[in-house]
Coordinates of C-alpha atoms in Angstrom, one line a residue:
Chain A
M5 CA 11.5 -58.0 -63.0
T6 CA 14.7 -56.9 -64.7
H7 CA 15.0 -56.7 -68.5
H8 CA 18.8 -56.9 -68.3
T9 CA 20.2 -59.4 -70.8
P10 CA 22.5 -61.6 -68.8
T11 CA 26.1 -62.2 -70.0
V12 CA 27.6 -65.7 -70.3
D13 CA 29.5 -65.1 -67.0
E14 CA 26.4 -64.1 -65.1
V15 CA 24.6 -67.2 -66.4
L16 CA 27.5 -69.5 -65.5
D17 CA 27.9 -67.9 -62.1
Q18 CA 24.2 -68.6 -61.4
L19 CA 24.5 -72.2 -62.6
A20 CA 27.6 -72.7 -60.4
L21 CA 25.6 -71.4 -57.4
E22 CA 22.7 -73.8 -57.9
S23 CA 22.3 -76.1 -54.9
V24 CA 21.7 -79.1 -57.2
L25 CA 23.6 -79.4 -60.4
N26 CA 22.3 -82.4 -62.4
S27 CA 21.2 -83.0 -65.9
Q28 CA 17.8 -81.4 -65.3
T29 CA 19.4 -78.3 -64.0
V30 CA 21.7 -78.1 -67.0
R31 CA 19.0 -78.7 -69.5
R32 CA 16.9 -76.0 -67.9
Y33 CA 19.8 -73.5 -68.4
I34 CA 20.4 -74.6 -72.0
D35 CA 16.7 -74.1 -72.7
A36 CA 16.7 -70.7 -71.1
Y37 CA 20.0 -69.5 -72.6
P38 CA 20.6 -71.4 -75.8
E39 CA 23.1 -68.8 -76.9
F40 CA 25.4 -69.9 -74.1
T41 CA 25.0 -73.7 -74.7
G42 CA 28.7 -74.2 -75.4
A43 CA 30.0 -72.5 -72.2
I44 CA 27.3 -74.2 -70.2
L45 CA 28.2 -77.6 -71.6
D46 CA 32.0 -77.0 -71.1
F47 CA 31.3 -76.2 -67.4
T48 CA 29.1 -79.2 -67.0
L49 CA 31.8 -81.4 -68.5
E50 CA 34.4 -80.0 -66.2
C51 CA 32.2 -80.6 -63.2
Q52 CA 32.0 -84.3 -64.2
L53 CA 35.8 -84.6 -63.9
P54 CA 37.0 -85.7 -60.5
D55 CA 39.7 -83.4 -59.1
D56 CA 43.2 -84.7 -59.6
M57 CA 43.8 -84.0 -55.9
F58 CA 47.5 -84.4 -56.1
D59 CA 49.0 -85.3 -52.7
S60 CA 52.5 -84.6 -54.1
P61 CA 52.3 -81.9 -56.7
T62 CA 54.8 -82.1 -59.5
V63 CA 57.4 -79.4 -60.2
A64 CA 55.1 -78.1 -62.9
M65 CA 52.2 -77.9 -60.5
E66 CA 54.3 -76.2 -57.9
A67 CA 55.2 -73.5 -60.5
A68 CA 51.5 -72.7 -60.9
G69 CA 51.2 -72.5 -57.1
D70 CA 54.1 -70.1 -56.9
R71 CA 52.6 -68.0 -59.7
L72 CA 49.4 -67.7 -57.6
L73 CA 51.3 -66.8 -54.5
D74 CA 53.4 -64.2 -56.3
G75 CA 50.3 -62.6 -57.8
L76 CA 48.4 -62.6 -54.5
M77 CA 51.3 -61.2 -52.5
A78 CA 51.9 -58.6 -55.2
A79 CA 48.2 -57.6 -55.0
H80 CA 48.3 -57.4 -51.3
G81 CA 51.6 -55.5 -51.3
S82 CA 50.1 -52.9 -53.7
T83 CA 47.7 -51.8 -50.9
A84 CA 50.6 -51.4 -48.4
P85 CA 52.4 -48.2 -49.5
S86 CA 55.4 -48.8 -47.3
S87 CA 56.2 -52.2 -48.7
N88 CA 59.1 -53.2 -50.8
P89 CA 58.4 -52.0 -54.4
L90 CA 59.3 -55.3 -55.9
A91 CA 56.6 -57.0 -53.8
V92 CA 54.0 -55.5 -56.1
V93 CA 55.3 -57.1 -59.3
T94 CA 56.3 -60.7 -60.1
V95 CA 59.9 -61.8 -60.3
A96 CA 59.3 -63.1 -63.9
S97 CA 58.0 -59.7 -65.1
V98 CA 60.9 -57.8 -63.7
E99 CA 63.3 -60.3 -65.2
K100 CA 61.7 -60.0 -68.5
A101 CA 61.6 -56.3 -68.5
T102 CA 65.0 -55.6 -67.2
G103 CA 67.2 -58.6 -67.9
I104 CA 68.0 -58.8 -64.2
A105 CA 68.2 -62.5 -63.3
G106 CA 65.3 -63.9 -61.3
P107 CA 67.2 -65.1 -58.3
L108 CA 68.7 -61.6 -57.9
V109 CA 65.3 -59.9 -58.2
D110 CA 64.0 -62.4 -55.7
A111 CA 66.8 -61.6 -53.2
M112 CA 66.2 -57.8 -53.5
R113 CA 62.5 -58.4 -53.2
K114 CA 63.0 -60.2 -49.9
G115 CA 65.2 -57.4 -48.5
M116 CA 68.1 -59.8 -48.5
V117 CA 70.5 -57.5 -50.4
L118 CA 72.4 -54.6 -48.8
V119 CA 70.9 -51.6 -50.6
D120 CA 74.2 -49.7 -50.8
S121 CA 75.8 -52.6 -52.6
I122 CA 73.3 -52.6 -55.5
P123 CA 75.2 -51.6 -58.7
D124 CA 74.1 -48.4 -60.4
V125 CA 73.1 -50.2 -63.5
I126 CA 70.7 -52.4 -61.6
A127 CA 69.3 -49.4 -59.7
R128 CA 68.7 -47.5 -63.0
K129 CA 66.8 -50.4 -64.5
L130 CA 64.6 -50.7 -61.5
V131 CA 64.0 -47.0 -61.2
A132 CA 62.9 -46.9 -64.8
L133 CA 60.7 -50.0 -64.5
L134 CA 59.0 -49.1 -61.3
C135 CA 58.6 -45.3 -62.0
L136 CA 60.3 -44.4 -58.7
T137 CA 63.0 -42.0 -57.7
R138 CA 66.3 -43.6 -56.7
E139 CA 65.6 -42.6 -53.0
E140 CA 62.2 -44.2 -53.1
L141 CA 63.6 -47.4 -54.6
F142 CA 66.4 -47.7 -52.0
A143 CA 64.0 -46.9 -49.1
G144 CA 61.6 -49.6 -50.3
L145 CA 64.3 -52.2 -50.9
S146 CA 65.7 -51.7 -47.4
I147 CA 62.5 -53.1 -45.9
V148 CA 63.6 -56.6 -44.7
G149 CA 61.1 -59.2 -45.6
G150 CA 58.5 -56.6 -46.5
A151 CA 55.3 -58.3 -47.5
N152 CA 57.1 -61.5 -48.2
V153 CA 56.2 -63.8 -45.4
A154 CA 54.6 -66.3 -47.8
L155 CA 57.4 -66.0 -50.3
E156 CA 59.8 -67.1 -47.6
H157 CA 57.6 -70.1 -46.9
K158 CA 57.9 -71.1 -50.5
A159 CA 61.7 -71.4 -50.2
V160 CA 61.5 -74.3 -47.8
G161 CA 65.0 -75.8 -47.6
K162 CA 66.6 -72.7 -49.0
P163 CA 68.6 -70.2 -46.9
S164 CA 66.3 -67.9 -45.1
A165 CA 66.5 -64.1 -45.4
G166 CA 68.5 -63.3 -42.3
R167 CA 71.0 -60.4 -42.4
P168 CA 71.2 -58.5 -45.7
M169 CA 74.3 -59.4 -47.8
P170 CA 76.2 -57.5 -50.5
F171 CA 74.8 -57.8 -54.1
D172 CA 78.0 -59.4 -55.3
H173 CA 77.6 -62.2 -52.8
F174 CA 74.2 -63.1 -54.4
L175 CA 75.6 -62.7 -57.9
D176 CA 78.6 -65.0 -57.1
N177 CA 76.4 -67.6 -55.5
S178 CA 73.4 -67.4 -57.8
G179 CA 74.4 -70.3 -60.0
L180 CA 74.0 -68.1 -63.1
T181 CA 76.1 -68.6 -66.2
E182 CA 78.6 -65.9 -67.2
E183 CA 76.2 -64.9 -70.0
E184 CA 73.3 -64.5 -67.5
K185 CA 75.5 -62.4 -65.3
R186 CA 76.5 -60.2 -68.2
S187 CA 72.9 -59.8 -69.2
T188 CA 72.0 -58.8 -65.6
L189 CA 74.7 -56.1 -65.5
M190 CA 74.1 -54.8 -69.0
E191 CA 72.4 -51.5 -69.6
Chain B
M17 CA 26.5 -63.6 -38.5
A18 CA 28.9 -63.1 -41.4
E19 CA 28.5 -60.1 -43.5
P20 CA 26.0 -60.8 -46.3
L21 CA 27.3 -61.4 -49.8
T22 CA 26.9 -58.5 -52.2
G23 CA 26.6 -60.3 -55.6
T24 CA 23.2 -61.0 -56.9
Y25 CA 21.4 -63.7 -58.8
L26 CA 19.8 -62.9 -62.2
D27 CA 16.6 -62.0 -60.5
G28 CA 18.3 -59.4 -58.4
S29 CA 18.2 -61.2 -55.1
P30 CA 21.5 -61.4 -53.2
H31 CA 23.8 -64.5 -53.3
L32 CA 23.3 -66.7 -50.3
R33 CA 25.9 -69.0 -48.7
P34 CA 24.7 -72.6 -48.2
P35 CA 23.6 -72.9 -44.5
E36 CA 26.5 -75.2 -43.6
V37 CA 29.0 -72.7 -44.9
E38 CA 27.3 -69.8 -43.1
Q39 CA 27.5 -71.9 -39.9
A40 CA 31.1 -72.7 -40.4
I41 CA 32.0 -69.1 -41.0
D42 CA 30.1 -68.1 -37.9
D43 CA 31.9 -70.7 -35.8
T44 CA 35.3 -69.7 -37.2
S45 CA 34.7 -66.0 -36.7
R46 CA 34.3 -66.6 -32.9
L47 CA 37.8 -68.2 -32.7
P48 CA 40.9 -66.3 -31.6
R49 CA 43.4 -65.8 -34.4
D50 CA 45.9 -68.3 -33.0
Q51 CA 43.3 -71.0 -33.1
I52 CA 42.3 -70.1 -36.7
A53 CA 46.0 -70.3 -37.5
R54 CA 46.2 -73.7 -35.9
R55 CA 43.2 -75.0 -37.8
L56 CA 44.6 -73.7 -41.1
Q57 CA 47.4 -76.1 -40.7
I58 CA 45.1 -79.1 -40.8
A59 CA 45.1 -80.6 -44.3
A60 CA 43.0 -83.7 -43.6
R61 CA 39.5 -83.0 -44.9
G62 CA 38.0 -85.5 -42.6
D63 CA 39.3 -83.8 -39.5
P64 CA 36.5 -82.0 -37.6
D65 CA 38.7 -78.9 -37.2
F66 CA 39.5 -78.7 -40.9
L67 CA 38.6 -75.3 -42.2
Q68 CA 36.5 -75.6 -45.4
D69 CA 37.8 -73.9 -48.6
E70 CA 34.8 -71.6 -48.5
V71 CA 35.7 -70.4 -45.0
L72 CA 39.3 -69.8 -46.1
L73 CA 38.0 -67.6 -49.0
H74 CA 35.8 -65.7 -46.5
L75 CA 38.9 -65.1 -44.3
I76 CA 41.0 -64.0 -47.3
R77 CA 38.3 -61.5 -48.4
N78 CA 38.3 -60.1 -44.9
T79 CA 42.1 -59.4 -45.0
V80 CA 41.4 -56.3 -47.2
R81 CA 42.1 -54.1 -44.2
E82 CA 44.6 -56.5 -42.7
N83 CA 48.0 -55.3 -41.8
S84 CA 49.4 -58.5 -40.3
E85 CA 51.7 -60.0 -43.0
A86 CA 52.1 -63.1 -40.9
Y87 CA 48.3 -63.6 -41.0
F88 CA 47.5 -63.0 -44.7
G89 CA 50.7 -64.8 -45.6
K90 CA 49.5 -67.9 -43.8
L91 CA 46.1 -67.6 -45.5
Y92 CA 47.6 -67.3 -49.0
L93 CA 49.8 -70.3 -48.4
V94 CA 46.9 -72.5 -47.4
L95 CA 45.0 -71.2 -50.4
R96 CA 47.9 -72.1 -52.6
A97 CA 47.8 -75.7 -51.3
R98 CA 44.1 -76.0 -51.8
V99 CA 44.2 -74.6 -55.3
L100 CA 47.1 -76.8 -56.3
R101 CA 45.1 -79.9 -55.4
R102 CA 42.3 -78.8 -57.7
L103 CA 44.3 -77.8 -60.8
P104 CA 44.4 -80.1 -63.8
G105 CA 47.6 -82.1 -64.0
G106 CA 49.9 -82.8 -67.0
S107 CA 53.4 -81.7 -67.8
D108 CA 52.8 -80.6 -71.4
T109 CA 52.8 -76.9 -72.4
T110 CA 49.0 -76.9 -72.9
S111 CA 48.3 -78.1 -69.4
E112 CA 50.9 -75.6 -68.1
R113 CA 49.2 -72.8 -70.0
I114 CA 45.8 -73.9 -68.6
R115 CA 47.1 -73.9 -65.0
E116 CA 48.7 -70.5 -65.5
L117 CA 45.4 -69.0 -66.9
V118 CA 43.4 -70.4 -64.0
V119 CA 45.7 -69.0 -61.3
D120 CA 45.9 -65.7 -63.2
M121 CA 42.1 -65.4 -63.3
L122 CA 41.8 -66.3 -59.7
T123 CA 44.5 -63.8 -58.7
E124 CA 42.7 -61.1 -60.7
L125 CA 39.4 -62.0 -59.1
I126 CA 40.9 -61.7 -55.6
T127 CA 42.8 -58.6 -56.4
R128 CA 39.7 -56.8 -57.9
D129 CA 37.6 -58.0 -55.0
R130 CA 39.9 -56.1 -52.6
I131 CA 38.9 -52.9 -54.3
E132 CA 35.2 -53.7 -55.0
R133 CA 33.3 -56.8 -54.0
L134 CA 32.8 -59.1 -57.0
G135 CA 29.8 -61.4 -57.3
R136 CA 32.0 -64.0 -59.0
L137 CA 34.2 -64.5 -56.0
D138 CA 31.0 -65.2 -54.0
I139 CA 30.9 -68.5 -55.8
F140 CA 34.2 -69.4 -54.1
E141 CA 32.8 -68.5 -50.8
C142 CA 29.7 -70.6 -51.4
R143 CA 31.0 -73.5 -53.5
F144 CA 34.7 -73.3 -53.9
E145 CA 35.0 -76.4 -56.0
R146 CA 32.5 -75.1 -58.6
G147 CA 34.3 -71.8 -58.7
M148 CA 37.5 -73.6 -59.6
K149 CA 35.7 -75.6 -62.2
L150 CA 34.4 -72.5 -63.8
L151 CA 37.9 -71.1 -64.1
I152 CA 39.3 -74.3 -65.4
A153 CA 36.5 -74.7 -68.0
E154 CA 37.1 -71.1 -69.1
A155 CA 40.9 -71.6 -69.3
K156 CA 40.5 -74.8 -71.3
R157 CA 38.2 -73.1 -73.7
R158 CA 40.6 -70.3 -74.3
V159 CA 43.7 -72.4 -74.6
L160 CA 42.3 -75.3 -76.5
T161 CA 40.5 -73.0 -79.0
K162 CA 43.9 -71.6 -79.9
T163 CA 45.6 -74.9 -80.1
S164 CA 43.0 -77.3 -81.5
P165 CA 43.7 -78.5 -85.0
V166 CA 40.9 -77.5 -87.4
T167 CA 41.5 -80.3 -89.8
S168 CA 38.4 -82.2 -90.7
F169 CA 38.1 -85.9 -89.7
D170 CA 37.4 -88.5 -92.2
V171 CA 34.1 -90.1 -91.2
S172 CA 33.7 -93.4 -92.8
D173 CA 30.2 -95.0 -92.9
E174 CA 31.9 -98.4 -92.8
F175 CA 33.6 -97.6 -89.5
N176 CA 32.3 -99.9 -86.9
I177 CA 31.9 -97.7 -83.8
P178 CA 32.7 -99.8 -80.8
V179 CA 29.7 -100.3 -78.7
E180 CA 31.6 -99.7 -75.5
I181 CA 32.3 -96.1 -76.5
I182 CA 28.7 -95.3 -77.3
E183 CA 27.5 -97.2 -74.2
G184 CA 30.3 -95.5 -72.2
I185 CA 29.0 -92.1 -73.2
R186 CA 25.4 -93.1 -72.6
R187 CA 26.2 -94.4 -69.2
L188 CA 27.6 -91.0 -68.2
D189 CA 24.3 -89.5 -67.3
V190 CA 25.2 -86.8 -64.9
S191 CA 22.2 -87.4 -62.8
Q192 CA 23.2 -91.0 -61.9
G193 CA 26.3 -90.8 -59.8
D194 CA 28.4 -93.8 -60.4
F195 CA 28.1 -94.9 -64.0
S196 CA 30.7 -97.5 -64.6
S197 CA 32.2 -100.4 -62.8
D198 CA 35.6 -98.9 -63.7
P199 CA 35.8 -95.3 -62.3
H200 CA 39.0 -94.7 -64.3
F201 CA 37.1 -95.3 -67.5
R202 CA 34.6 -92.6 -66.6
S203 CA 37.2 -89.9 -65.9
D204 CA 39.3 -91.0 -68.9
L205 CA 36.3 -90.8 -71.1
I206 CA 35.3 -87.3 -69.8
R207 CA 38.8 -86.1 -70.2
A208 CA 38.9 -87.4 -73.7
I209 CA 35.6 -85.7 -74.6
G210 CA 37.1 -82.5 -73.3
T211 CA 39.8 -82.7 -76.0
L212 CA 37.4 -83.1 -78.9
P213 CA 36.8 -80.3 -81.4
E214 CA 33.9 -78.0 -80.4
N215 CA 30.9 -79.6 -82.3
E216 CA 31.9 -83.1 -81.4
R217 CA 32.5 -82.1 -77.7
R218 CA 29.0 -80.5 -77.7
V219 CA 27.3 -83.6 -79.0
A220 CA 29.1 -85.9 -76.6
T221 CA 28.3 -83.7 -73.7
L222 CA 24.7 -83.4 -74.7
M223 CA 24.7 -87.2 -74.8
L224 CA 25.8 -87.1 -71.2
L225 CA 22.7 -85.2 -70.5
D226 CA 20.7 -88.0 -72.1
L227 CA 19.2 -85.9 -74.8
P228 CA 18.0 -87.7 -77.9
D229 CA 19.4 -86.8 -81.3
V230 CA 16.0 -85.5 -82.3
D231 CA 12.6 -85.4 -80.8
T232 CA 10.1 -85.3 -83.7
I233 CA 7.2 -86.4 -81.5
T234 CA 7.0 -83.7 -78.8
G235 CA 9.5 -81.2 -80.2
G236 CA 11.2 -81.2 -76.8
P237 CA 14.9 -80.8 -76.1
S238 CA 17.2 -82.7 -78.4
I239 CA 20.8 -82.5 -79.4
S240 CA 19.7 -81.4 -82.9
K241 CA 17.6 -78.6 -81.4
E242 CA 20.2 -77.4 -78.9
M243 CA 22.9 -77.3 -81.5
G244 CA 20.7 -75.9 -84.3
R245 CA 22.0 -78.7 -86.6
S246 CA 20.2 -81.3 -88.7
A247 CA 19.9 -84.9 -87.4
R248 CA 22.2 -86.0 -90.1
M249 CA 24.9 -83.5 -89.0
I250 CA 24.5 -84.7 -85.4
Q251 CA 25.1 -88.3 -86.5
E252 CA 28.2 -87.2 -88.3
Y253 CA 29.6 -85.4 -85.3
R254 CA 28.8 -88.3 -83.1
K255 CA 30.4 -90.8 -85.4
S256 CA 33.5 -88.6 -85.6
A257 CA 33.6 -88.1 -81.9
A258 CA 33.2 -91.8 -81.2
Q259 CA 36.0 -92.7 -83.7
K260 CA 38.3 -90.3 -82.0
L261 CA 37.4 -91.4 -78.5
H262 CA 38.0 -95.0 -79.6
R263 CA 41.4 -94.0 -80.9
M264 CA 42.2 -92.2 -77.7
L265 CA 40.8 -94.7 -75.2
V266 CA 41.3 -98.0 -76.8
E267 CA 44.2 -97.5 -79.1
G268 CA 45.9 -95.0 -76.7
E269 CA 46.4 -92.3 -79.4
E270 CA 47.0 -88.7 -78.3
Q271 CA 44.5 -86.2 -79.6

């Protein structure tokens, strides 16, 4: 018999694993762990809600799905040392930290951009953010489609990776405003 | 036989997959990869070849030493679709924040599990739906605690609490199954309860469990006892909850 005092997560985990989850089960847990009544009841309440089970997720829902996929691919990429360095971070985080517009980050991430065409200012920002040497960055970015199989699936209907193109090509066709382009190329 | 789970129950015994999940994992592990890939494409849950969510999680956990991008990419895409179907809807910023938190927590669990097996991810391999509910409940608690107004609600003794609200809550005994002739009413009511301030939400949820306000005869479980509040306070919370539920459900007011 252990004398370990369980945490709220341990209690909820055990409750979630119960084969039968009914009012008797919940009451038993509340009696045993009154200090966690709130969390137990919130979980119980949630379990009573039917899943929305969207057949056609909205744009807002899709955004959550993409966030999940980005996170998982980044995590998986982090265990593969030879992968594209941008595969281990999310597009949004790079955009926020460097000001480089998301579509351009995404294109570099997918190995769609000719490495030699990447402007110095962009390379400097990425080197600083990713704590890499310039050589390491360029070596990584030249991996076409590195760890991005799923990311390409996300872009159904969009042009596929194919042959790498010059950075300017993506900048010109990115649909960014002049202000966003300036911000991308600003130190 | 699939590798045993490493997480443990509070008594120290290892987590066990339900027998039907164990069997499904066994069956799937004998399949060549191209067949697994084919079955992953099946989205109809009624199809005999549909791969359960729990099996999908098992396959994902086993990609830790996986080098085939095509394979884990496929698994993640299917997981994305399965998770999407279970996320709460809504286009407001609160719903969006809740969804973000849920997927962030799930990502963190899967990521950490790749380094060291986590007992919490066992839940997803045993009862995927409950695992998602745990994360959603946690996300709602975090987000709604930050955004809930703390203003008090005017509880008038004269307010005539509509009987359908009280009866609606009473009918929601979780042990009963189908409680209402109108299934939408049930889910609307539970959703509405979920938006109440903490004490009122607790009272309403304890009512779902069919607990009496007080039990002065046997001293057994009661709402008053579970919440550590007087019977009078419980009545106030319930009245306030009922008024708000009435406004939300009958008058269509947003909480």
